[in-house]
Tab-separated table of C-alpha atoms and ligand atoms in Angstrom:
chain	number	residue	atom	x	y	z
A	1	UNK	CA	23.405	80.301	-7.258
A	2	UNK	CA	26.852	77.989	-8.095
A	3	UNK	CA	25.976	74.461	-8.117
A	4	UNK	CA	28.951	73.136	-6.387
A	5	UNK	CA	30.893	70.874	-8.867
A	6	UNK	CA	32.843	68.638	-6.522
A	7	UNK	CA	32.318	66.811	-2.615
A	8	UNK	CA	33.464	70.135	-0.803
A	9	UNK	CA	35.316	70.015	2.097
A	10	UNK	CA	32.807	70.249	5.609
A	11	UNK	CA	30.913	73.003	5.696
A	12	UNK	CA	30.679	74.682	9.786
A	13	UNK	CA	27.473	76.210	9.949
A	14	UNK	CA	27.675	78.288	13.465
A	15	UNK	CA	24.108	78.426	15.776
A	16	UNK	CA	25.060	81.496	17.514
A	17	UNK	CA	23.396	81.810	20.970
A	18	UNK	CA	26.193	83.362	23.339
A	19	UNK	CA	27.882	81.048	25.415
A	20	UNK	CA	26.331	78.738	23.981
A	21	UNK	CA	26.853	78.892	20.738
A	22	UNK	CA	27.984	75.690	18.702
A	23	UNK	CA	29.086	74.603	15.227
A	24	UNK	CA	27.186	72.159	13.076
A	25	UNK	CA	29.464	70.031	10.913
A	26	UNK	CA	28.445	69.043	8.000
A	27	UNK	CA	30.061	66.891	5.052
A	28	UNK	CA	30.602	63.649	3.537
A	29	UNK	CA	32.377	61.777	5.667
A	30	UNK	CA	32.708	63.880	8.928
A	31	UNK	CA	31.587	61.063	11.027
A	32	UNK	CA	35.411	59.454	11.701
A	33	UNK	CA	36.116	63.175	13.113
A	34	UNK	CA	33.509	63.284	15.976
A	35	UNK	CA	36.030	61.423	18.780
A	36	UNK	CA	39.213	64.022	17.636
A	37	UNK	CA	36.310	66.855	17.646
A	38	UNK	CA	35.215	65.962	20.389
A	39	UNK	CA	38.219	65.452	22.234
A	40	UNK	CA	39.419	68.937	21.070
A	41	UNK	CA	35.876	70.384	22.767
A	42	UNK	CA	35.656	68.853	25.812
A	43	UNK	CA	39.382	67.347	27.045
A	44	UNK	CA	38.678	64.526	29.297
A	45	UNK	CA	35.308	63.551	29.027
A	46	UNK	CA	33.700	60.217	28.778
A	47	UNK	CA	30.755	59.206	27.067
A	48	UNK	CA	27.018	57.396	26.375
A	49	UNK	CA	25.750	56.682	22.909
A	50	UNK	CA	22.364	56.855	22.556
A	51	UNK	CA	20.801	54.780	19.784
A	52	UNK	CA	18.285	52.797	18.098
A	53	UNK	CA	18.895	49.006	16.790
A	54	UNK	CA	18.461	49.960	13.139
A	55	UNK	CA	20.999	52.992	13.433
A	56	UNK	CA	23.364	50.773	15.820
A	57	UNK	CA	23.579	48.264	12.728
A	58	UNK	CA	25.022	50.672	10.365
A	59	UNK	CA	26.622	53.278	12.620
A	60	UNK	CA	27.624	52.414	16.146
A	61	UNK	CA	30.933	50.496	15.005
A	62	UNK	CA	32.490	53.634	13.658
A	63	UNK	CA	31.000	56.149	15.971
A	64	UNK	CA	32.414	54.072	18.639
A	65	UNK	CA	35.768	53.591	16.512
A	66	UNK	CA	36.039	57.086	16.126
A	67	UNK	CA	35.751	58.252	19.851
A	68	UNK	CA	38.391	55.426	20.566
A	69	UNK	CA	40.468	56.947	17.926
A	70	UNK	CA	40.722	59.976	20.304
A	71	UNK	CA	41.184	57.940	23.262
A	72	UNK	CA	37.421	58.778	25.002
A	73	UNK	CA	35.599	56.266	26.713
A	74	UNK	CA	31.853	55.432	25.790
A	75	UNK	CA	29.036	53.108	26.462
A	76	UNK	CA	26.488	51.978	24.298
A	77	UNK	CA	22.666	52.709	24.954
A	78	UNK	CA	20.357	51.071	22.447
A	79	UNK	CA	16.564	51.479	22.187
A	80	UNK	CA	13.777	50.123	19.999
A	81	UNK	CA	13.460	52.005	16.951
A	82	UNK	CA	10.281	54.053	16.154
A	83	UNK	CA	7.892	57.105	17.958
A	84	UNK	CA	7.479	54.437	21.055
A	85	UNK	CA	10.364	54.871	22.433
A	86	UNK	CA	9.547	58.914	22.560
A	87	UNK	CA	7.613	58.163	25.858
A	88	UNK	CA	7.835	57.978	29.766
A	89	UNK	CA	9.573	54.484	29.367
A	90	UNK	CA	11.582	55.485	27.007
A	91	UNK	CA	12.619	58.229	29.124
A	92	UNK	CA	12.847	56.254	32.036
A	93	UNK	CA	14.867	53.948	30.065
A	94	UNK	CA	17.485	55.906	28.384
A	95	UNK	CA	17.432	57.794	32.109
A	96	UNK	CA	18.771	55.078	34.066
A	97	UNK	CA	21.074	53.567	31.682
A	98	UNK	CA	22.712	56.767	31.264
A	99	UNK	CA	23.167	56.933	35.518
A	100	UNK	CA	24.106	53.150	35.287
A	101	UNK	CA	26.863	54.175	32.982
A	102	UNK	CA	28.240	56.685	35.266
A	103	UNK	CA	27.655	59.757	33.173
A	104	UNK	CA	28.436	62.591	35.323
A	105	UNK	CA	27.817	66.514	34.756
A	106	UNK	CA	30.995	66.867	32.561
A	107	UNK	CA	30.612	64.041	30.559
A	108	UNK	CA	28.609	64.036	27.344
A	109	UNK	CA	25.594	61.892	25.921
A	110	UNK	CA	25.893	61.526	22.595
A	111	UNK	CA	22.352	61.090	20.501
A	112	UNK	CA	23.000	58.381	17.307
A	113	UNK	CA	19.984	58.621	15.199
A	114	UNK	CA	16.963	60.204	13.848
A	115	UNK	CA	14.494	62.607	15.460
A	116	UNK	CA	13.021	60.450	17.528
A	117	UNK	CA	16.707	59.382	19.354
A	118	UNK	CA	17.779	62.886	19.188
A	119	UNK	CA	14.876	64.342	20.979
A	120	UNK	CA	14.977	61.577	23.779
A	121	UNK	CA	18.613	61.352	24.084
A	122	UNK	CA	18.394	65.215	24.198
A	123	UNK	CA	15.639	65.256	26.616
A	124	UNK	CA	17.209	63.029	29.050
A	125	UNK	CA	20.407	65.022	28.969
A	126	UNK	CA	18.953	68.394	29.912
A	127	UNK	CA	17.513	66.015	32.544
A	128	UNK	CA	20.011	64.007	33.982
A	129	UNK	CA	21.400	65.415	36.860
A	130	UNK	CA	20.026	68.661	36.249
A	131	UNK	CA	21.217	68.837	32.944
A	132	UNK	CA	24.740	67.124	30.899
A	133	UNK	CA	25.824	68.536	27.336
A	134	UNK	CA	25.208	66.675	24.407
A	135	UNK	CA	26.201	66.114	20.811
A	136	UNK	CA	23.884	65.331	18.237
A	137	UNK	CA	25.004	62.993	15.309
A	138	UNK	CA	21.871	62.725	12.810
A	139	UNK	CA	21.355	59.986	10.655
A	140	UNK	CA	18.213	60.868	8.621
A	141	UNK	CA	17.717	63.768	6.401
A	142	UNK	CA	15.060	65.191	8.110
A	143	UNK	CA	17.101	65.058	11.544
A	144	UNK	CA	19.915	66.694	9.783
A	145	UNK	CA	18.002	69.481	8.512
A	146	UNK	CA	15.591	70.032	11.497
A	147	UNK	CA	15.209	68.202	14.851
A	148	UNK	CA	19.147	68.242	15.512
A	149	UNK	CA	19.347	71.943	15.126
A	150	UNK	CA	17.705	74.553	17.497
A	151	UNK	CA	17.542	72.617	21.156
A	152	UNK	CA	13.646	71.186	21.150
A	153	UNK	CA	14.247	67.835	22.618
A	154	UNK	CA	10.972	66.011	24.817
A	155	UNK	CA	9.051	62.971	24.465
A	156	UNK	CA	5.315	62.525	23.735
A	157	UNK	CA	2.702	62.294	26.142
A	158	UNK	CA	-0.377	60.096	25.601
A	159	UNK	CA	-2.232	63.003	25.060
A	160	UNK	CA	-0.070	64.671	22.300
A	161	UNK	CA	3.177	64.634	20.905
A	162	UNK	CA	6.196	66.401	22.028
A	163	UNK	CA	3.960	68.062	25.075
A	164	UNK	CA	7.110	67.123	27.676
A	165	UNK	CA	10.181	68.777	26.928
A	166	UNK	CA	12.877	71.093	27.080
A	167	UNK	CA	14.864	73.439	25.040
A	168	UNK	CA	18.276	72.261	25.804
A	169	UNK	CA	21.203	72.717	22.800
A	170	UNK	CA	23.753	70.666	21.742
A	171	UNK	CA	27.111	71.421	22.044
A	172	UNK	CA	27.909	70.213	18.402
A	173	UNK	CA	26.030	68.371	15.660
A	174	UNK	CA	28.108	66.185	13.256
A	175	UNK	CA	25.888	65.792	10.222
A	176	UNK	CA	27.326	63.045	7.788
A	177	UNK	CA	26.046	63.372	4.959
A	178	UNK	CA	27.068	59.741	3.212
A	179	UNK	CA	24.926	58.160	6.520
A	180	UNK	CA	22.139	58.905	3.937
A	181	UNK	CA	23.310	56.722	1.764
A	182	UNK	CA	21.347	53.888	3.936
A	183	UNK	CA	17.831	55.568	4.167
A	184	UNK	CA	15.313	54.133	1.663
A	185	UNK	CA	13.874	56.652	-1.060
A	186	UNK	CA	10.594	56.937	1.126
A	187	UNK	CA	12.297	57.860	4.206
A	188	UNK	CA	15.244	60.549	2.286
A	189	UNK	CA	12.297	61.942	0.561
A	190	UNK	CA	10.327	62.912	3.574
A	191	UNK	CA	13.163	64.534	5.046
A	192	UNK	CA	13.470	66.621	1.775
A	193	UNK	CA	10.272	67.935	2.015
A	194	UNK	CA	11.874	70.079	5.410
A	195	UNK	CA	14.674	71.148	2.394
A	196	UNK	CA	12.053	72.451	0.598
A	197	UNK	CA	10.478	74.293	3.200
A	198	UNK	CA	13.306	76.752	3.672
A	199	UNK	CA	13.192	77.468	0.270
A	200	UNK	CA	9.548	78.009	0.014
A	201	UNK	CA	9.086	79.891	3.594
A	202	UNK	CA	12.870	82.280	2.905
A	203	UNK	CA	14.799	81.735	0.198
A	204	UNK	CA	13.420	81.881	-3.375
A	205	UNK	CA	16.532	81.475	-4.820
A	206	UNK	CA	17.048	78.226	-2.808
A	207	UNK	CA	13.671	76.900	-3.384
A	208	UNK	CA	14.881	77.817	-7.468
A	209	UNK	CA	18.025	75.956	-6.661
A	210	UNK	CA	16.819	72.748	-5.560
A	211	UNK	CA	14.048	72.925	-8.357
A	212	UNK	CA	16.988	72.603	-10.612
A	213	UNK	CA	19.371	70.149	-8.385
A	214	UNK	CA	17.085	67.990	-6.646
A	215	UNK	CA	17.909	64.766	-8.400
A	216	UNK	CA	21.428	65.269	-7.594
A	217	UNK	CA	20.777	66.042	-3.886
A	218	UNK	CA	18.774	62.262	-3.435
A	219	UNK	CA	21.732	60.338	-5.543
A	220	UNK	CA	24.468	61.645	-3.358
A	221	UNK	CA	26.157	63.936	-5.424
A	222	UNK	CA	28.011	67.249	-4.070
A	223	UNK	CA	24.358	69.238	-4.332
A	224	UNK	CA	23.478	67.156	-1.190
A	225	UNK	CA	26.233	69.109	1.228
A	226	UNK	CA	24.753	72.317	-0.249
A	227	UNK	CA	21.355	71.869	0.659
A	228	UNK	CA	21.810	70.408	3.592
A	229	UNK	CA	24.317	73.682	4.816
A	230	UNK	CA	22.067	75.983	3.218
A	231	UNK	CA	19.165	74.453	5.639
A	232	UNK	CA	21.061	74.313	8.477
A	233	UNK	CA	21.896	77.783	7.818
A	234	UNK	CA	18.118	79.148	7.493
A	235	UNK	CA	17.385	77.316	10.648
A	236	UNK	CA	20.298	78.618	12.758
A	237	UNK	CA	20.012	81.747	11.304
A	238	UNK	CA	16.571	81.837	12.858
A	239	UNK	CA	16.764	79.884	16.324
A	240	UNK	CA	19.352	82.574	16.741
A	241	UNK	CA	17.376	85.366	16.733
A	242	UNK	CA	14.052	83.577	18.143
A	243	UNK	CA	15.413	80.646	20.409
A	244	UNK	CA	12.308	80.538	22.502
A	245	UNK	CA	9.546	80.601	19.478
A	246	UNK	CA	8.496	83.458	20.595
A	247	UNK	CA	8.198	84.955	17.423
A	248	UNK	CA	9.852	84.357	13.990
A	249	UNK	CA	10.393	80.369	15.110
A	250	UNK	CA	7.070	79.662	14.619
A	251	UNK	CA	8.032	80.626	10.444
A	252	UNK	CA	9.920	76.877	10.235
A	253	UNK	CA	5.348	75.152	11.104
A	254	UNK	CA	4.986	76.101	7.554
A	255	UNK	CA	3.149	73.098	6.347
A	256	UNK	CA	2.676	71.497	10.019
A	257	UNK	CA	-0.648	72.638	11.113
A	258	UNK	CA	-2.386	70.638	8.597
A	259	UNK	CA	0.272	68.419	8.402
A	260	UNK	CA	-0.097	67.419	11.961
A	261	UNK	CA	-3.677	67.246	11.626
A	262	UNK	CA	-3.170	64.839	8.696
A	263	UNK	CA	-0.375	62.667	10.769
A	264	UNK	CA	-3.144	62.005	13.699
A	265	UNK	CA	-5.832	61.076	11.334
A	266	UNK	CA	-3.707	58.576	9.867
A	267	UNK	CA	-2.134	57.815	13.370
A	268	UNK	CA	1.157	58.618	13.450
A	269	UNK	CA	1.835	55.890	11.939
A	270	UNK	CA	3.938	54.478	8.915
A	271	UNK	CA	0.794	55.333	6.506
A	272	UNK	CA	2.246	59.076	5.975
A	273	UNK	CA	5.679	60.172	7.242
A	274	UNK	CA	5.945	63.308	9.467
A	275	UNK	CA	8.187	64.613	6.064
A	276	UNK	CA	4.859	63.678	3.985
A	277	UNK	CA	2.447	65.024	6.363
A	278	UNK	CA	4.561	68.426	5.839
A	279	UNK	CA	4.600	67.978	1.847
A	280	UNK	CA	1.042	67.584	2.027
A	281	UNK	CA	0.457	70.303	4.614
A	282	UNK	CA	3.024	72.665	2.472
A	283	UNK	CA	1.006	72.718	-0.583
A	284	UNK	CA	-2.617	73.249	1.635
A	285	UNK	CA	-1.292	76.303	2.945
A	286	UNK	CA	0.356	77.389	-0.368
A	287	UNK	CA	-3.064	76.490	-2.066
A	288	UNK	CA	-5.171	78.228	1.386
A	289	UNK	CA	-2.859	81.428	0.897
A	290	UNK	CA	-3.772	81.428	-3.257
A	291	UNK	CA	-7.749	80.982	-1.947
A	292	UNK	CA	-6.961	84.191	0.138
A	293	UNK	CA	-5.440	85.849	-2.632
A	294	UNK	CA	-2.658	86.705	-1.130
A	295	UNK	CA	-0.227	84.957	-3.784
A	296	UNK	CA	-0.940	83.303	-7.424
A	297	UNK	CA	-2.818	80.460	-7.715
A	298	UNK	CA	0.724	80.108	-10.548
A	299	UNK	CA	2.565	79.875	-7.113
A	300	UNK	CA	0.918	77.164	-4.942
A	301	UNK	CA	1.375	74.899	-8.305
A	302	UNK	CA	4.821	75.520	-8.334
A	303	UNK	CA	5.079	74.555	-4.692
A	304	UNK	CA	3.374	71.621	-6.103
A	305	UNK	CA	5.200	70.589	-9.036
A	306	UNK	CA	8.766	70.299	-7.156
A	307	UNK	CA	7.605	68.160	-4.317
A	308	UNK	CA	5.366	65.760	-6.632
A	309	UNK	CA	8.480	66.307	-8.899
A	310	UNK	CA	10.864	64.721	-5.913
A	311	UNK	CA	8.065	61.899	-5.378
A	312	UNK	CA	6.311	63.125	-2.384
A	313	UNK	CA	2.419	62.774	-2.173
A	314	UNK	CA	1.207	66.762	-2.395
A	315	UNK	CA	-2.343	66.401	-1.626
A	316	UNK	CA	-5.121	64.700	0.700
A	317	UNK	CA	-6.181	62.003	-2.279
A	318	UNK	CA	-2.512	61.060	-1.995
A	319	UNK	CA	-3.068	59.072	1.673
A	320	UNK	CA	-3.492	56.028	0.911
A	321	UNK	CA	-6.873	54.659	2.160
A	322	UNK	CA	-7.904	58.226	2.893
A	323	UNK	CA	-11.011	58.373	1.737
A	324	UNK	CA	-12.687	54.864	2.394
A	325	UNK	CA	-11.531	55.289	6.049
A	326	UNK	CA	-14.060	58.487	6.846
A	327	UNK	CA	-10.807	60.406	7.306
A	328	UNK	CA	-11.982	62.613	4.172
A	329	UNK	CA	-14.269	64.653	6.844
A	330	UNK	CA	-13.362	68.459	6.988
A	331	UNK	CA	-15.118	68.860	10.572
A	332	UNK	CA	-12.542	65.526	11.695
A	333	UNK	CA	-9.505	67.599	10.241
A	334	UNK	CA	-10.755	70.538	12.018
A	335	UNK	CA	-11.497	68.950	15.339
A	336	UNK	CA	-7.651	67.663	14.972
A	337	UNK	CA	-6.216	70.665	13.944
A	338	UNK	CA	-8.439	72.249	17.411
A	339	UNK	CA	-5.845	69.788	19.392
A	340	UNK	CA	-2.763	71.599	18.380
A	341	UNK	CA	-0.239	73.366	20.188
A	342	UNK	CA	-0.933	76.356	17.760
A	343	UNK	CA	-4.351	77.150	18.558
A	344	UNK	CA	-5.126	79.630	21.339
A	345	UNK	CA	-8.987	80.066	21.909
A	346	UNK	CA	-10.410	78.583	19.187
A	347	UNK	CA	-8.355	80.354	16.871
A	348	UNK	CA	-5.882	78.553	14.582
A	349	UNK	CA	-2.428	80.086	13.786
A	350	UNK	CA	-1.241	79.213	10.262
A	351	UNK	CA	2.418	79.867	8.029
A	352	UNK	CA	0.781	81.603	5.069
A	353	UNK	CA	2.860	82.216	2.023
A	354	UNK	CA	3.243	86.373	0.448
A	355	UNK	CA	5.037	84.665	-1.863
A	356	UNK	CA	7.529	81.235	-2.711
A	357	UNK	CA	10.468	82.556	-0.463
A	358	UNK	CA	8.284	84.777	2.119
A	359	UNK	CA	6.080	83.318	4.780
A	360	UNK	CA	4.495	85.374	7.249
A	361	UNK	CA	2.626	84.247	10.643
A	362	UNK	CA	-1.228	84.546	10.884
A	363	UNK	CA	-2.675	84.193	14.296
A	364	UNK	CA	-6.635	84.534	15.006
A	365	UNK	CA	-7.190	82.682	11.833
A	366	UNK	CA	-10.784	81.772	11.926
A	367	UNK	CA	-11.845	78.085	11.746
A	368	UNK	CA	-15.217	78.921	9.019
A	369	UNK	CA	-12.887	79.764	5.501
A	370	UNK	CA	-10.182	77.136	6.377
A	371	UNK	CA	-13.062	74.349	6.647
A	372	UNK	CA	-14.584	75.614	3.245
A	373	UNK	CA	-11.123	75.500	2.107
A	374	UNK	CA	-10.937	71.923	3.356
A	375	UNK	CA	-14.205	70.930	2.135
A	376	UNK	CA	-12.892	72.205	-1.436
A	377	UNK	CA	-10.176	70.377	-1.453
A	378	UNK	CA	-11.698	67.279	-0.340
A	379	UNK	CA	-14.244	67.538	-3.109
A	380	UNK	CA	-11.269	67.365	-5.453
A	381	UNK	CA	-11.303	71.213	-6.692
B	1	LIG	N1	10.996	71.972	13.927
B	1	LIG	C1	10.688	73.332	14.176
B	1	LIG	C2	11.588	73.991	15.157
B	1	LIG	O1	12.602	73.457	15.518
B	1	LIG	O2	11.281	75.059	15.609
């Protein structure tokens, strides 16, 4: 594959899903374009930016420049930053602001953030009135790569995350790549790790690619358009043929059923980023997949070496506090893992790797060999 040598000019990526298919910008710089895009998509429409106080600091000024550029009329909604506001007041929030501000069917509500602002502001769209476009302008890596593309929007109940919801697409997603620029190494690497998973779960060349590139891709440099493109690609590629996760979808939880499990026992909090929870769970099911010898045990440590390569923790003695906190218990992970959406009596459904760049689905994956797994790895072998 090229490495591109220059900052290319934006790259349209195209989610195609009928009528409702819709272009995903991306490129350094695209953000001053949204208003004039927008106003070439939707003639006449006013607006609601939906955003978070961190994002606002950095963003708002131009996104709101830019729509006034084009001569469309917006109001600012701003909520706290963090998984909170993912929730029924957030909801009810964002909800009543949006009516407050006189958003009507035609209009737009635009989401300003990372995943957790694009999957409220998205939610409350395909709410409000029975349902208002929206645009999605993502701000983090990991929204740019994942939870702006494919239409799963929805808040968290106290009982699990992302359990209310809808599938409801945006009309366009503007993905500025130079936004970045202001994420801290922690935060851009997490996001990376859902780079790396396209490689590792479709693309083997890709996954070769970034093991060559990936230092350019964190300092900014033209790899970081390519990668980005190339994973919007894999992902629209596939919510186009499986918008429902009925089938193929379920491909892009490589990594997320133990990384999931791994995120509650540290409590969804700041200890382990969703990103890390997915490096972690990446290399488990790489490593699970070697145990089942159905690739090399030579593979799962080259899934290895590139994330711990990028920085990102790759294994369960990489939590901090782990261990000391009783967390190191394969019966808790278990018992976790027994709470996700991908189990289905008793059984656990698992992305399992033929080999770096092919991931198939296993369903009716018994509990016993992936607790001896876990017990393994816990014991440090
Ligand atoms: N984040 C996985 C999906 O959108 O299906």
């Amino acid at each position: 594959m090229t490495v591109p040598l220059k900052h290319s000019n934006p790259i349209t990526v195209d989610v195609a899903l009928g009528d409702r298919t819709y272009d995903i910008v991306v490129g350094r710089e695209v953000l001053p374009s949204l208003g004039a895009r927008i106003a070439a998509l939707r003639p006449g429409t006013r607006t609601a930016i939906v955003t978070d106080r961190t994002v606002a600091k950095h963003w708002l000024e131009p996104t709101e420049a830019s729509l006034a550029a084009a001569g469309i009329p917006s109001s600012r909604i701003i909520v706290a930053e963090g998984e909170g506001s993912k929730s029924y007041a957030g909801l009810t929030e964002v909800s009543e602001a949006l009516i407050a501000a006189k958003i009507e069917r035609s209009d737009l509500v635009i989401a300003l953030g990372g995943g957790v602002v694009g999957d409220l502001a998205g939610f409350a769209a395909s709410i409000l009135r029975r349902g208002v476009d929206f645009v999605q302008v993502p701000t983090s890596l990991l929204a740019q790569v994942d939870s702006s593309v494919g239409g799963k929007t929805g808040i968290n109940s106290p009982q699990g995350k992302n359990l209310i919801g809808a599938f409801h697409q945006p009309v366009l997603v503007i993905a500025d790549t130079s936004v970045l620029d202001t994420l801290s190494p922690r935060q851009f690497r997490a996001g990376y790790a859902e780079v790396a998973k396209y490689g590792v779960l479709g693309d083997e060349a890709f996954f070769t690619w970034l093991e060559a590139n990936h230092a350019d891709i964190v300092s900014g440099g033209a790899a970081r358009e390519h990668a980005i493109a190339t994973s919007c690609r894999a992902k629209a590629a596939i919510v186009s043929r499986d918008e429902r996760e009925t089938g193929e979808r379920a491909l892009l939880n490589l990594g997320h059923t133990f990384g999931h499990a791994l995120e509650a026992a540290t409590g969804f909090s700041d200890r382990l980023f969703h990103g890390e929870g997915v490096a972690i769970g990446m290399v488990l099911a790489a490593e699970f997949s070697a145990s089942l010898g159905m690739i090399a045990q030579a593979d799962a440590a080259r899934v290895k070496r590139h994330l711990a390569a990028v920085g990102l923790p790759t294994g369960l003695q990489d939590i901090g506090g782990f261990a000391q906190e009783g967390l190191a218990d394969a019966d808790a992970l278990m018992a976790l893992m027994a709470q996700d959406k991908k189990v289905k009596r008793g059984k656990l459904t698992f992305i399992l790797l033929e080999a770096v760049g092919r991931a198939v689905i296993a369903r009716d994956v018994e509990p016993a060999p992936v607790r001896d797994f876990l017990k393994a790895k816990l014991a440090g072998n």
